[in-house]
PDB file of C-alpha atoms in Angstrom:
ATOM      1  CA  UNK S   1     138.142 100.254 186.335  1.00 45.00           C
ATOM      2  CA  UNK S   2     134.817 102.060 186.772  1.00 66.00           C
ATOM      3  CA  UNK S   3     133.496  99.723 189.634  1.00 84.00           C
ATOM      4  CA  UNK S   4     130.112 101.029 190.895  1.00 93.00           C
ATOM      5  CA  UNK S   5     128.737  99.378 193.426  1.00 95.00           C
ATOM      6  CA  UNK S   6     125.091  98.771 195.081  1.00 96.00           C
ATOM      7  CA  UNK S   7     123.558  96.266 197.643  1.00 96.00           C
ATOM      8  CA  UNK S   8     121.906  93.796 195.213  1.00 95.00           C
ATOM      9  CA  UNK S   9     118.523  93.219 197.377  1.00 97.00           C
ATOM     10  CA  UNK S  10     117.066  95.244 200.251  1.00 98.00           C
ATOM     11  CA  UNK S  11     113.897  94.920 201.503  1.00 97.00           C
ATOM     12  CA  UNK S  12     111.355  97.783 204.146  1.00 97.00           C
ATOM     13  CA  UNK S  13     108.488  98.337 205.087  1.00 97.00           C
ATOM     14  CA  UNK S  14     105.079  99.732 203.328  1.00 97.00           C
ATOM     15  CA  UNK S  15     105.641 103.878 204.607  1.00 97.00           C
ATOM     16  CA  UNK S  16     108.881 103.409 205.982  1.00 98.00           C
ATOM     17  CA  UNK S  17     112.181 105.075 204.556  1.00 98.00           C
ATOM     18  CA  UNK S  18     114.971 103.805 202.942  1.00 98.00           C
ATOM     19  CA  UNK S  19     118.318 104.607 201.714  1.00 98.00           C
ATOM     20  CA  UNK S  20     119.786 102.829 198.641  1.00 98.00           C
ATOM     21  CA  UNK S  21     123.822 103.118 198.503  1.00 98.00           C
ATOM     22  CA  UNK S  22     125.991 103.429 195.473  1.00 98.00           C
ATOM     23  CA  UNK S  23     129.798 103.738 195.700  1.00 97.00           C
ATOM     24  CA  UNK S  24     131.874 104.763 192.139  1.00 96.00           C
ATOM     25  CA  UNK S  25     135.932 105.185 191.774  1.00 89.00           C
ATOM     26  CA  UNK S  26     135.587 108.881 191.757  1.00 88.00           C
ATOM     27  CA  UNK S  27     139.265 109.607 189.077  1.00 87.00           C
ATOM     28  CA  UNK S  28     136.740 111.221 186.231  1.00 88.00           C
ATOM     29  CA  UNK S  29     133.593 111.897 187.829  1.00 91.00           C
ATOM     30  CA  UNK S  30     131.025 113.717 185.956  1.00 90.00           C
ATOM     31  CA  UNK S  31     127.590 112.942 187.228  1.00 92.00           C
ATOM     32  CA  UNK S  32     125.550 110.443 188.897  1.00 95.00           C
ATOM     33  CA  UNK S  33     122.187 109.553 187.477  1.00 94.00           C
ATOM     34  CA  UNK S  34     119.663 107.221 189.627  1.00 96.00           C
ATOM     35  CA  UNK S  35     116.783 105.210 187.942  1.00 96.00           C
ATOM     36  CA  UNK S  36     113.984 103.122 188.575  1.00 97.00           C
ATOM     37  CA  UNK S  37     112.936  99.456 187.141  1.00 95.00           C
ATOM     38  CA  UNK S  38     110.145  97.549 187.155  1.00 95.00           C
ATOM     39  CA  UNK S  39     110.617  94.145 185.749  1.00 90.00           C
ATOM     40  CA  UNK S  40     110.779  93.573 182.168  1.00 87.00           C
ATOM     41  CA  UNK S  41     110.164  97.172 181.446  1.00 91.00           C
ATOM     42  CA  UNK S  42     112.496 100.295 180.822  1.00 93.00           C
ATOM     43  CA  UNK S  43     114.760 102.071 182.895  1.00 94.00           C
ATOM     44  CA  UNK S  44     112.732 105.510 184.526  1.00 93.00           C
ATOM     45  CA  UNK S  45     114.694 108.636 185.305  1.00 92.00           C
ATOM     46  CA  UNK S  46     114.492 109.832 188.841  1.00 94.00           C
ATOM     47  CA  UNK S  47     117.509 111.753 189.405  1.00 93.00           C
ATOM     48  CA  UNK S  48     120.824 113.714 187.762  1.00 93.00           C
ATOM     49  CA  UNK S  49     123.664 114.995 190.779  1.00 94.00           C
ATOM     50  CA  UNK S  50     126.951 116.721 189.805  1.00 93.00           C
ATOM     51  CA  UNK S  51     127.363 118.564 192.382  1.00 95.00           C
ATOM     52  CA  UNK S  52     127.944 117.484 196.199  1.00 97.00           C
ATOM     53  CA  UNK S  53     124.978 117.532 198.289  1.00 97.00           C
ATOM     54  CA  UNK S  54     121.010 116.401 198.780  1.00 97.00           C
ATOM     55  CA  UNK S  55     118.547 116.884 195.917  1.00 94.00           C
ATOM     56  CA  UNK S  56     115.232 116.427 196.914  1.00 94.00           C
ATOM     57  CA  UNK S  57     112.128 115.617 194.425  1.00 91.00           C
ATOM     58  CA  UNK S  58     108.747 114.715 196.294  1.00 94.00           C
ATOM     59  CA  UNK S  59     109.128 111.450 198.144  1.00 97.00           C
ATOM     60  CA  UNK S  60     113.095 110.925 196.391  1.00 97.00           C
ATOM     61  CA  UNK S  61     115.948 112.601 197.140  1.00 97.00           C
ATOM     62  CA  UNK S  62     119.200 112.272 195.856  1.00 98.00           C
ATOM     63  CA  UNK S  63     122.703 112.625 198.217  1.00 98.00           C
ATOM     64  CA  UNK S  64     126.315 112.712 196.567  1.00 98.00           C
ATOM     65  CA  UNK S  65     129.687 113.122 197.749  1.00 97.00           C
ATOM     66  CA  UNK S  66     131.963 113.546 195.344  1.00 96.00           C
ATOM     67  CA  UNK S  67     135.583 113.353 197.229  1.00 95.00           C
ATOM     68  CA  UNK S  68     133.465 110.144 198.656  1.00 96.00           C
ATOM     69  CA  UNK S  69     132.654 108.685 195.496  1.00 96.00           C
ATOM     70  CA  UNK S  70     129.321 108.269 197.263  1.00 97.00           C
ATOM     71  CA  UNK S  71     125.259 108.568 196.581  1.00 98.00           C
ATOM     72  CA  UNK S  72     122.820 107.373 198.103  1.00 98.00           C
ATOM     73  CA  UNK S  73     119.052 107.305 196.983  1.00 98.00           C
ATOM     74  CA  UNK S  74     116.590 108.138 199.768  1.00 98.00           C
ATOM     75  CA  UNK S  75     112.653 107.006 199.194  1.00 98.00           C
ATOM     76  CA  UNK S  76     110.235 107.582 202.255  1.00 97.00           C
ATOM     77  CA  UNK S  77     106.407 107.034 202.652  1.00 97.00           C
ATOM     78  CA  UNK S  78     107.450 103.598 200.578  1.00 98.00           C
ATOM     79  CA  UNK S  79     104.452 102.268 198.788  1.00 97.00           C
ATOM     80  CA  UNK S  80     103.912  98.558 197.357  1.00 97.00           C
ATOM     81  CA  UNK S  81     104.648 100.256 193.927  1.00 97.00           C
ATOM     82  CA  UNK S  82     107.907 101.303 194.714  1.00 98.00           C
ATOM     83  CA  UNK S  83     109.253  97.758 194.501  1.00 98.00           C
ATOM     84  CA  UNK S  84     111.453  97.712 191.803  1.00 97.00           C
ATOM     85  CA  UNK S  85     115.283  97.826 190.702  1.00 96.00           C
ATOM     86  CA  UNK S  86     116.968 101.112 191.613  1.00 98.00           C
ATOM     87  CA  UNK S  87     120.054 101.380 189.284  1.00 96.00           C
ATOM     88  CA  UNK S  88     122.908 104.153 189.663  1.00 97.00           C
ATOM     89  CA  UNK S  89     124.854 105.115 186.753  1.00 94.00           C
ATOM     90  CA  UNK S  90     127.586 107.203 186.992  1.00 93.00           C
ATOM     91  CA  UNK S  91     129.589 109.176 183.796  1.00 90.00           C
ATOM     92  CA  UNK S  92     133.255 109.689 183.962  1.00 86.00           C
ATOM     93  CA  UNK S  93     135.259 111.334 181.641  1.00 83.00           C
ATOM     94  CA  UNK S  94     137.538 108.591 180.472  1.00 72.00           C
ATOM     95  CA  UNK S  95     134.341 106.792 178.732  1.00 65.00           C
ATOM     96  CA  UNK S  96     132.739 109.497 176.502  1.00 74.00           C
ATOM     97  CA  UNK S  97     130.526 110.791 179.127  1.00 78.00           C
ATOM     98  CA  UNK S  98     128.395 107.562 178.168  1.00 85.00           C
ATOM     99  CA  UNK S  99     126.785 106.500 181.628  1.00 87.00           C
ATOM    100  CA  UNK S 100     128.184 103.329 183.013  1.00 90.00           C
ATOM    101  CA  UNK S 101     125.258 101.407 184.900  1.00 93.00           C
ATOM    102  CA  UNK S 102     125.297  99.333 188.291  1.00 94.00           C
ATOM    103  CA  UNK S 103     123.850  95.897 188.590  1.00 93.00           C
ATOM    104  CA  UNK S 104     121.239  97.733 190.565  1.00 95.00           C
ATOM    105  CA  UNK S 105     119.443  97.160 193.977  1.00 96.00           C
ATOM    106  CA  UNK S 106     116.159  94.945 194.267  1.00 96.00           C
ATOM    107  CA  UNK S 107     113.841  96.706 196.409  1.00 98.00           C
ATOM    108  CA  UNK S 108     111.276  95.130 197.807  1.00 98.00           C
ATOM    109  CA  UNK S 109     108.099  97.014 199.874  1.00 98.00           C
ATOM    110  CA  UNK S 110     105.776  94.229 202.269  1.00 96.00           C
ATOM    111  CA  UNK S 111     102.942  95.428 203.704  1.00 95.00           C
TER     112      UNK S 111
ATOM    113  CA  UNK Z   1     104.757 105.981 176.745  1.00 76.00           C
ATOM    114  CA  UNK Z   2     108.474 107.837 177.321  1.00 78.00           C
ATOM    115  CA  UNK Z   3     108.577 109.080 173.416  1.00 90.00           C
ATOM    116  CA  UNK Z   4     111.077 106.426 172.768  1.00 95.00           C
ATOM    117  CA  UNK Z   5     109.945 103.589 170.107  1.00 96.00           C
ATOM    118  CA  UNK Z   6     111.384 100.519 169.910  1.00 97.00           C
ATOM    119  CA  UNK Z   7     109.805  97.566 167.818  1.00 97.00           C
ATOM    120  CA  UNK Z   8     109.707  94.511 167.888  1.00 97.00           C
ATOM    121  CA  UNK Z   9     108.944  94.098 171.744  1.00 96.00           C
ATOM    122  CA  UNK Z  10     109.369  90.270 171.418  1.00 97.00           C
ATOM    123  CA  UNK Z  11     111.714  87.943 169.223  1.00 97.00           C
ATOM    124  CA  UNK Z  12     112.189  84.610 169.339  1.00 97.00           C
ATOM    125  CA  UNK Z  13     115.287  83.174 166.948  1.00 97.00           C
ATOM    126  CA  UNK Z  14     117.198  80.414 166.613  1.00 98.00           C
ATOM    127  CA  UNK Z  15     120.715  80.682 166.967  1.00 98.00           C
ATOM    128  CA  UNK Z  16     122.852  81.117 163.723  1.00 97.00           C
ATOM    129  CA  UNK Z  17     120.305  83.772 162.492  1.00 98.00           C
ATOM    130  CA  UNK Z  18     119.874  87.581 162.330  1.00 98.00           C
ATOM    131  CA  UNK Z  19     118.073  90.010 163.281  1.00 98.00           C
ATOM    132  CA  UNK Z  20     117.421  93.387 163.134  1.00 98.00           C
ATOM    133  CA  UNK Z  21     116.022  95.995 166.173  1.00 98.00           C
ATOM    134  CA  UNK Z  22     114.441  99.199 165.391  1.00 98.00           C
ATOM    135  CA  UNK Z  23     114.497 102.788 167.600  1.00 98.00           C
ATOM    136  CA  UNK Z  24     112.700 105.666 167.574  1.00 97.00           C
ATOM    137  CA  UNK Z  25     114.202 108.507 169.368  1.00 95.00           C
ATOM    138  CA  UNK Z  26     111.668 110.832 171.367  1.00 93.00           C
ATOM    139  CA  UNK Z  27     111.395 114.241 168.530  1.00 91.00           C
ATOM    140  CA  UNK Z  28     114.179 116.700 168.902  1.00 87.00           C
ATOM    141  CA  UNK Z  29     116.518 114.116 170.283  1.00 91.00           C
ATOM    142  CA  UNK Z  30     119.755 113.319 167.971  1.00 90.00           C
ATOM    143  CA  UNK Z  31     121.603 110.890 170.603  1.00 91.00           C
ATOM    144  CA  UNK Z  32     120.660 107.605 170.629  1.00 94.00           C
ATOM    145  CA  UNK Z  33     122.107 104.623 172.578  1.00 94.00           C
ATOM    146  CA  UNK Z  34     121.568 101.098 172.794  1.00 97.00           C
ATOM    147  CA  UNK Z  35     122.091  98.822 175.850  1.00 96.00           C
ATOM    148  CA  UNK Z  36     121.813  95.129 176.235  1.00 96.00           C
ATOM    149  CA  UNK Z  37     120.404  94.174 179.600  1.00 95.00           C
ATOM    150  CA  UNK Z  38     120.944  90.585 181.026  1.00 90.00           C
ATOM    151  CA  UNK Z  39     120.298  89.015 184.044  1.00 80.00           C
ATOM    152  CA  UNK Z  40     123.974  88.471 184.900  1.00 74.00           C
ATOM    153  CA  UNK Z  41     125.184  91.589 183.704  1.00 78.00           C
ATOM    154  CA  UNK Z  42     123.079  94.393 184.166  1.00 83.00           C
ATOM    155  CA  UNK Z  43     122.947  97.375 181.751  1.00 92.00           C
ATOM    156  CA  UNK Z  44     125.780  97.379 179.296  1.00 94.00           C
ATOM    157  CA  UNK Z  45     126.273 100.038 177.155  1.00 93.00           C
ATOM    158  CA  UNK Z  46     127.149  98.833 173.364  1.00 96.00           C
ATOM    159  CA  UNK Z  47     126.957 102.212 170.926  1.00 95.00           C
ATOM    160  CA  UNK Z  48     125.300 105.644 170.415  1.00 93.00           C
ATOM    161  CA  UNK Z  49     124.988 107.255 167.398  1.00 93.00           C
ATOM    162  CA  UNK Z  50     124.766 111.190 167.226  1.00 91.00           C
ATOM    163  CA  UNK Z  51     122.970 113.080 164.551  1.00 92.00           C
ATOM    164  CA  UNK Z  52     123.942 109.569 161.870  1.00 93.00           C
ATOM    165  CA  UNK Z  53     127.595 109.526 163.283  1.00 93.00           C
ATOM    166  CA  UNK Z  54     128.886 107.047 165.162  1.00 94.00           C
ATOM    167  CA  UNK Z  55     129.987 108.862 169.152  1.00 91.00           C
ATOM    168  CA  UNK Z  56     131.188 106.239 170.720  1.00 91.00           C
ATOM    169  CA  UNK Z  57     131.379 102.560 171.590  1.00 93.00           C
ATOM    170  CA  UNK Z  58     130.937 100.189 174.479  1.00 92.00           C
ATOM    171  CA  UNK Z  59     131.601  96.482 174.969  1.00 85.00           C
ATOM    172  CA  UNK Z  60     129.662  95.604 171.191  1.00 94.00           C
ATOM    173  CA  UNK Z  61     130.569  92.369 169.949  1.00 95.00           C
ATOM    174  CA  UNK Z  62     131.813  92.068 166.170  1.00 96.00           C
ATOM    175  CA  UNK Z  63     128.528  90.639 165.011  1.00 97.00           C
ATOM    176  CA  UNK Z  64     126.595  93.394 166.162  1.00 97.00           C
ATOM    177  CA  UNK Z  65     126.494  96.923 164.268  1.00 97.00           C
ATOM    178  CA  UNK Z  66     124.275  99.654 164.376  1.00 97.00           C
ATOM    179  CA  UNK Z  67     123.266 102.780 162.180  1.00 97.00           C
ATOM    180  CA  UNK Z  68     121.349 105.678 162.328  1.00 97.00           C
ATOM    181  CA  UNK Z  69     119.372 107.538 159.392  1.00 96.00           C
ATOM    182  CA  UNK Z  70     118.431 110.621 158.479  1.00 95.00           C
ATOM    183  CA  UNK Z  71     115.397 110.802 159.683  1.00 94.00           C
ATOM    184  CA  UNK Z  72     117.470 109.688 162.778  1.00 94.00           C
ATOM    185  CA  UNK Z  73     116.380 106.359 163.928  1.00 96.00           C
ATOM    186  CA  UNK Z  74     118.468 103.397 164.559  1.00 97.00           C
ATOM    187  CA  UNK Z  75     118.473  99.933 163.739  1.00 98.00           C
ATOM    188  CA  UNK Z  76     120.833  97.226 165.890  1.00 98.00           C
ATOM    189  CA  UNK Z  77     122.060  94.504 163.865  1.00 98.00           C
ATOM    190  CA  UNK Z  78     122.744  91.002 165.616  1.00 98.00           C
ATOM    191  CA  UNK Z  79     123.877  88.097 163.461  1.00 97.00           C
ATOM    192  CA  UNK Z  80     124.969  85.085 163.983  1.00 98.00           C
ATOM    193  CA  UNK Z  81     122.975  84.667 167.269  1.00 98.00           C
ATOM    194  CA  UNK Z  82     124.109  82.575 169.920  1.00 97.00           C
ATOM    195  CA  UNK Z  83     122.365  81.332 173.002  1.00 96.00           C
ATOM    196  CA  UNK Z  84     124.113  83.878 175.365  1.00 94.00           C
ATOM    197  CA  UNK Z  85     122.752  87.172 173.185  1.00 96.00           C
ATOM    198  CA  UNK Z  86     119.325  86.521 174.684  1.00 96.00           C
ATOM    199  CA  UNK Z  87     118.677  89.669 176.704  1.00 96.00           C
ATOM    200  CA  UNK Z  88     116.580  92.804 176.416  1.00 96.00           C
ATOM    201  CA  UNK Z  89     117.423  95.410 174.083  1.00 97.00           C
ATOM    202  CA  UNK Z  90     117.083  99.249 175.314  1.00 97.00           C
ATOM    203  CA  UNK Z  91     117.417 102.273 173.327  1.00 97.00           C
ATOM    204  CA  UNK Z  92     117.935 105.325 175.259  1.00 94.00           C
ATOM    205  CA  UNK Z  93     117.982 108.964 173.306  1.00 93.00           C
ATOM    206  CA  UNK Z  94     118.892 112.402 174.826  1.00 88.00           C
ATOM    207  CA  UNK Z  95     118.505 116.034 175.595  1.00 75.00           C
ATOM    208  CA  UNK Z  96     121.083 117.845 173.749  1.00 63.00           C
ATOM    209  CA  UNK Z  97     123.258 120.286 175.698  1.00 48.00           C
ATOM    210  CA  UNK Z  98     123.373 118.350 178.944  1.00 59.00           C
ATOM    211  CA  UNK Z  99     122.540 115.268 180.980  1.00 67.00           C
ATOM    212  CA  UNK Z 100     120.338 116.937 183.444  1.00 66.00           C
ATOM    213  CA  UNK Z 101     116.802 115.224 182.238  1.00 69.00           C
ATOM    214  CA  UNK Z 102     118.409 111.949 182.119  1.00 78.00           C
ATOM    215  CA  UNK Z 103     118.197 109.619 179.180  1.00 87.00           C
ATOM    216  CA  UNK Z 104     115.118 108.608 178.107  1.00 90.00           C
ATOM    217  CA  UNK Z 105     114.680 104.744 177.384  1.00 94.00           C
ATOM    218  CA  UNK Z 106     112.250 103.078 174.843  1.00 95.00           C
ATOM    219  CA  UNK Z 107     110.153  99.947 176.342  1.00 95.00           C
ATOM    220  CA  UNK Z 108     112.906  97.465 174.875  1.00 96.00           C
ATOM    221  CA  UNK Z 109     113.144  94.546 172.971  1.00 97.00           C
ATOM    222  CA  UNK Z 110     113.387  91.115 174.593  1.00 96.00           C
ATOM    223  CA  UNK Z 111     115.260  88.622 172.423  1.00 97.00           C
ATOM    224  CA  UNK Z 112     115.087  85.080 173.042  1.00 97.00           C
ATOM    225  CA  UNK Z 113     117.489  82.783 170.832  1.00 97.00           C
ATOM    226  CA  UNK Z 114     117.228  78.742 170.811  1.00 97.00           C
TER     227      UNK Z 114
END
């Protein structure tokens, strides 16, 4: 199968830093996208890695290892705005190219 | 607003019936993909359409189909609705020539049957 897998919930602290995992059977890897969801609205794009390494984009960066079959999603200085659903999506060859989505991780910020 | 339309935002149906979603892509896009999005399952890819072609195909049920125009927007067909198609509805269109800017996703339509 295509398994991708992400903690469902994690929860930090207003300015602190944290790092969202996402693991993926790497047999036809070709590219990992990471978005952002508010509820009840539509998917944002923050990030596109094909290539092994850290990707950095103001207060996100992206990490992947492809022999890994690994990402992670790093967010510091968290704000109360960031709480949302991060989702990773991977595309493999075998499917089309068509990204196949993660149930996604709840984040939530507290004060 | 991402340059993705999608109308209606709500519908509420009772099950048996049909319905019909519209997309938008954003201008110069000729992909476009549609996802159904439940609370149990997450985003689910069901079909994309390239330039009025079908590309490819996801986990679409038999009573759903989908077309695209020439004027290249889409319309999802759902018929005979049943309690368990209540989800929201995404369109997504894209960049030709590569993934890099992601897939761009309309505002959805949430579809409530009874």
């Amino acid at each position: 199968g295509q398994n991708i897998d992400q903690p469902t919930e994690m929860t930090a602290t207003e300015g602190a830093i944290v790092q969202i995992n996402c693991t993926y059977q790497t047999s036809g890897f070709n590219g990992l996208f990471w978005y952002q969801q508010h509820a009840g609205e539509a998917p944002t794009f923050l990030s596109y890695n094909v290539l092994d390494g850290l990707e950095e984009k103001g207060r996100f960066s992206s990490f992947l290892s492809r022999s890994k079959g690994y990402s992670y999603l790093l967010l510091k200085e968290l704000q109360m705005k960031d709480s949302a659903s991060y989702l990773c999506a991977v595309r493999f060859s075998g499917g089309s190219y068509i990204p196949t989505f993660g149930r996604g991780t709840s984040l939530i910020v507290h004060p | 607003d991402s340059g993705v339309t999608q109308t209606p935002k709500h519908l509420i149906t009772a099950t048996g019936q049909r319905v019909t979603l519209r997309c938008s892509p954003r201008s110069g896009d000729l992909s476009v993909y549609w996802y159904q999005q439940s609370l149990d399952q997450g985003l689910q890819f069901l079909i994309q359409y390239y330039n009025g072609e079908e590309r490819a195909k996801g986990n679409i049920l038999e009573r759903f189909s989908a077309q695209q125009f020439p004027d290249l927007h889409s319309e999802l067909n759902l018929s005979s609705l049943e309690l368990g198609d209540s989800a929201l509805y995404f369109c997504a269109s894209s960049v030709d020539g590569g993934p890099q800017r992601g897939y761009t996703f309309g505002s959805g339509t949430r579809l409530t049957v009874v």
